[in-house]
Short mmCIF file of C-alpha atoms and ligand atoms in Angstrom, two decimals:
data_model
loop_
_atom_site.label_atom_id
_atom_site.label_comp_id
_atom_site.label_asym_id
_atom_site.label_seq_id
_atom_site.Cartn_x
_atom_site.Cartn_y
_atom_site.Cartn_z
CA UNK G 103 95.10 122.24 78.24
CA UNK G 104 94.29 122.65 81.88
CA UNK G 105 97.41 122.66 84.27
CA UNK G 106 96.63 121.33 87.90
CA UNK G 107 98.52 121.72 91.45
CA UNK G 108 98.17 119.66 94.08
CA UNK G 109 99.61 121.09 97.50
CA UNK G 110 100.20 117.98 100.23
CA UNK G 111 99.94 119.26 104.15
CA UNK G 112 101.69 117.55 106.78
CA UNK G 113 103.02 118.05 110.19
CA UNK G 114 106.23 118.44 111.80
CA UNK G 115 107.25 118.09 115.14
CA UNK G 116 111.08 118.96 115.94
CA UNK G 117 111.37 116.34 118.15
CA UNK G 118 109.46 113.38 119.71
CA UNK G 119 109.05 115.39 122.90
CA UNK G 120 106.30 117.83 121.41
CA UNK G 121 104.35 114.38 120.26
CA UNK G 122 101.20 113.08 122.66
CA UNK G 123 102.34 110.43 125.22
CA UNK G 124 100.69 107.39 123.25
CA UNK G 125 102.46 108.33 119.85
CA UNK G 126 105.86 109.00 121.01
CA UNK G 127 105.26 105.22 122.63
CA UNK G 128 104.15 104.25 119.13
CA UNK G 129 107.83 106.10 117.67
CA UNK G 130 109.75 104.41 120.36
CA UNK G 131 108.22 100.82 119.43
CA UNK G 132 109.26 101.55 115.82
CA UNK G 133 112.80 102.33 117.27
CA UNK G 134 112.48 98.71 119.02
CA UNK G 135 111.79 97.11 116.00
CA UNK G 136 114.83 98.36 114.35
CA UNK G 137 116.51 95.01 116.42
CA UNK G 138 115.13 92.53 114.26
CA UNK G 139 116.10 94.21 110.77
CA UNK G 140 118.02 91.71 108.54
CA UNK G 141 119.88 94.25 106.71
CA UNK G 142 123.32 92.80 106.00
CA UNK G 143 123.09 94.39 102.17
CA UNK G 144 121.77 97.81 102.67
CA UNK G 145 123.25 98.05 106.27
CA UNK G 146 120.01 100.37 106.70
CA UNK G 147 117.99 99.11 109.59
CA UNK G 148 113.82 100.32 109.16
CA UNK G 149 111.39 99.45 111.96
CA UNK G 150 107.86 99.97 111.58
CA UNK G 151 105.22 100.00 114.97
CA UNK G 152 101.65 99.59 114.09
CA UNK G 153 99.01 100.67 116.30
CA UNK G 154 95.81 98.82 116.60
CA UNK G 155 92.15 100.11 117.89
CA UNK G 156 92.52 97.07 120.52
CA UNK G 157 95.86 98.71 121.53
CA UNK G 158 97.94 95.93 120.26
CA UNK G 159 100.97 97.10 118.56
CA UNK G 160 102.52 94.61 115.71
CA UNK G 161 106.41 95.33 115.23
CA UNK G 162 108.51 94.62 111.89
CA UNK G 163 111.54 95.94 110.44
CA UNK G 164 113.18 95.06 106.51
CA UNK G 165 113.91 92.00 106.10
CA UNK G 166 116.97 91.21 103.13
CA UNK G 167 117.59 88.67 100.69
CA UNK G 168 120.79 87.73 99.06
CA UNK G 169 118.70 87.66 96.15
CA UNK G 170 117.80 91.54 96.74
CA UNK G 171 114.48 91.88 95.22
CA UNK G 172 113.23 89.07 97.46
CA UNK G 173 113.73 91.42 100.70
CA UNK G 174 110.48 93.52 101.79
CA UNK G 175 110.69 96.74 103.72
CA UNK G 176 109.73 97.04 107.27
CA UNK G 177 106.19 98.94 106.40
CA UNK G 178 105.00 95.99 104.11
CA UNK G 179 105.84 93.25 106.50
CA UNK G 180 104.19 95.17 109.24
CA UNK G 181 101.01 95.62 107.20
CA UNK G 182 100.93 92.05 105.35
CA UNK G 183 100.79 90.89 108.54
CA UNK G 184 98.29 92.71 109.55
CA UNK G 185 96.24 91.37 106.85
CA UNK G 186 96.91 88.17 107.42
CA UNK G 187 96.41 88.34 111.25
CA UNK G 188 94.61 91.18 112.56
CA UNK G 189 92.23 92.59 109.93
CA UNK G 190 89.41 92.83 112.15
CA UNK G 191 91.11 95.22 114.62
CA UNK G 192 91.75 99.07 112.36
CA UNK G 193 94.65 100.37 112.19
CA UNK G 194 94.97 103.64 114.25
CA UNK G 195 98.31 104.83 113.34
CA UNK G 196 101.71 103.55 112.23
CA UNK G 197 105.63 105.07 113.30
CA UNK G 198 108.50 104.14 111.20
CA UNK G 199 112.15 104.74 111.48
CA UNK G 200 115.57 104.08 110.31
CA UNK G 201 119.02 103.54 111.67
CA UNK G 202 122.03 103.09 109.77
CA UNK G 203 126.30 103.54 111.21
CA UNK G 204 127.01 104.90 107.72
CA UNK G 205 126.36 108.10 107.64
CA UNK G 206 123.70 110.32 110.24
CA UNK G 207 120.18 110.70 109.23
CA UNK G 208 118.82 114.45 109.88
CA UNK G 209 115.12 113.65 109.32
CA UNK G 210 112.76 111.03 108.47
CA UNK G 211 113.15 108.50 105.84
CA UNK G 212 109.71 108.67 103.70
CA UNK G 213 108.44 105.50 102.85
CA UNK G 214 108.63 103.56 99.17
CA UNK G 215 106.08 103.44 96.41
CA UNK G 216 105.33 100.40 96.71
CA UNK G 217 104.84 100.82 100.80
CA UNK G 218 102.07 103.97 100.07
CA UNK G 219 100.50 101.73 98.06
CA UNK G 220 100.04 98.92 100.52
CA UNK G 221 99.25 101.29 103.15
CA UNK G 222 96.09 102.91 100.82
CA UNK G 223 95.08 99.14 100.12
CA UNK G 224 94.80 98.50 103.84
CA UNK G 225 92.90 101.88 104.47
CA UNK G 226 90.55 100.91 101.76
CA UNK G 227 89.91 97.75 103.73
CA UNK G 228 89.13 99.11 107.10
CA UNK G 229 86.71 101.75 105.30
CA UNK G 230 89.41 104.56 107.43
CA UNK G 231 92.17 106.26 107.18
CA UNK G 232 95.55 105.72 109.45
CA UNK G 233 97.67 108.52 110.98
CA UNK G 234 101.21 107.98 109.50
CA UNK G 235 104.17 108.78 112.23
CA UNK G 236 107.91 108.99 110.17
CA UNK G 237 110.49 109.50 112.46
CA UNK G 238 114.37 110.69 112.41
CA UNK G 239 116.04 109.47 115.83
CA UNK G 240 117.01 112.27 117.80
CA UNK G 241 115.16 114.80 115.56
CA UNK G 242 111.57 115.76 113.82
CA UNK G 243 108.88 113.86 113.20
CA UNK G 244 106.73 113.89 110.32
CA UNK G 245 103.09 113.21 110.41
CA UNK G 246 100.32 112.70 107.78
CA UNK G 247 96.25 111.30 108.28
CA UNK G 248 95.89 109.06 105.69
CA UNK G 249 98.33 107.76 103.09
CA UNK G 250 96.48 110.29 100.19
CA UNK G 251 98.71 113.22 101.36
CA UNK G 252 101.83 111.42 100.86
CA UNK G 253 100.39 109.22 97.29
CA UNK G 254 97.66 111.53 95.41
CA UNK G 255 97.34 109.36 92.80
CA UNK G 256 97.13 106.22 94.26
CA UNK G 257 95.93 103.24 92.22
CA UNK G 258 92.18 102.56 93.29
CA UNK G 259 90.78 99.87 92.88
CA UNK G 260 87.56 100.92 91.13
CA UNK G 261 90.06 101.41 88.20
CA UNK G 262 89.92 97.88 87.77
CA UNK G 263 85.75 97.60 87.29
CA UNK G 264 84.50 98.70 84.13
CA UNK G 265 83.12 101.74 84.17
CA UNK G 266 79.32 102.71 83.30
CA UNK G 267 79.14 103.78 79.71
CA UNK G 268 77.30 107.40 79.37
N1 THU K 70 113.24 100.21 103.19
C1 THU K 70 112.18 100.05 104.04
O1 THU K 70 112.14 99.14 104.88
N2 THU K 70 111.14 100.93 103.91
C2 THU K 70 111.07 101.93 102.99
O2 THU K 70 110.05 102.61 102.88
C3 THU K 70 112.21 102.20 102.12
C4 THU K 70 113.36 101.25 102.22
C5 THU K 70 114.34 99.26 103.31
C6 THU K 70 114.51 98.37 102.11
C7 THU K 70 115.97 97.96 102.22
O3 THU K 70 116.06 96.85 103.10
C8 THU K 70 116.62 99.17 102.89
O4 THU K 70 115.57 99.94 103.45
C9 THU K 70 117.43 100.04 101.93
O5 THU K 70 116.67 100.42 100.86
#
């Protein structure tokens, strides 16, 4: 038996001040998007700001169902749309946020599973990896390049082609 470790670096900034001009745009954008969360359920607003290499920024935020798997979070209705709109222009990075009256968030929410997994399907796409901004308003942010540091074991595609036998 072999035992493995697997150590995950990512940045930290203690507040959006000590972030480059153009990314703390990108974080503020994110905060924009919190406007349009449907969250009536969770009462936990996300907005998500994607930055394109054209400069465009796409905003989206979770969007609830009554039926409460229906909903999608913020990150996958930023990036499906991508897909569906923009897949010809990379994605450079991508903020996300939170905001909820319950209770005070202290840093940033980390996004879902299911979200890392979308994000590694749309790096795979553009052949590059995206800078990943999470940020707690009013405190740090968190940054990663690529979605591998926060998902190691991502589901690759190439799992799904037989492999050469030996
Ligand atoms: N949510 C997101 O939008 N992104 C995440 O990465 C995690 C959770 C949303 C889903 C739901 O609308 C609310 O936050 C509470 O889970």
């Amino acid at each position: 038996m072999n035992s493995h470790e697997i150590k995950i670096a990512f940045n930290e900034y203690n507040t959006l001040a000590e972030l480059s001009i153009p990314d703390k745009l990108l974080c503020d954008e994110a905060v924009r998007a919190l406007e349009t969360s449907h969250s009536p359920y969770s009462k936990f607003k996300v907005g998500a700001a994607v930055l394109l290499q054209s400069g465009t920024i796409l905003h989206a935020s979770n969007q609830e169902n009554v039926a409460y798997p229906s909903g999608l979070c913020a990150e996958r209705v930023a990036l499906f749309h991508w897909g569906t709109a923009h897949a010809d222009d990379p994605i450079v990075a991508m903020a996300v946020t939170a905001h909820t009256n319950d209770f005070k968030l202290t840093k940033p929410i980390t996004s879902c599973g299911a979200c890392l997994q979308v994000m590694a399907e749309c790096e795979k796409r553009q052949h590059q990896p995206f800078r990943i901004l999470l940020y707690c308003i009013g405190g740090p942010v968190w940054e990663v390049n690529g979605v591998q540091s926060f998902l190691p074991f991502m589901f690759f595609e190439d799992r799904l082609i037989q492999q050469p036998s030996l």
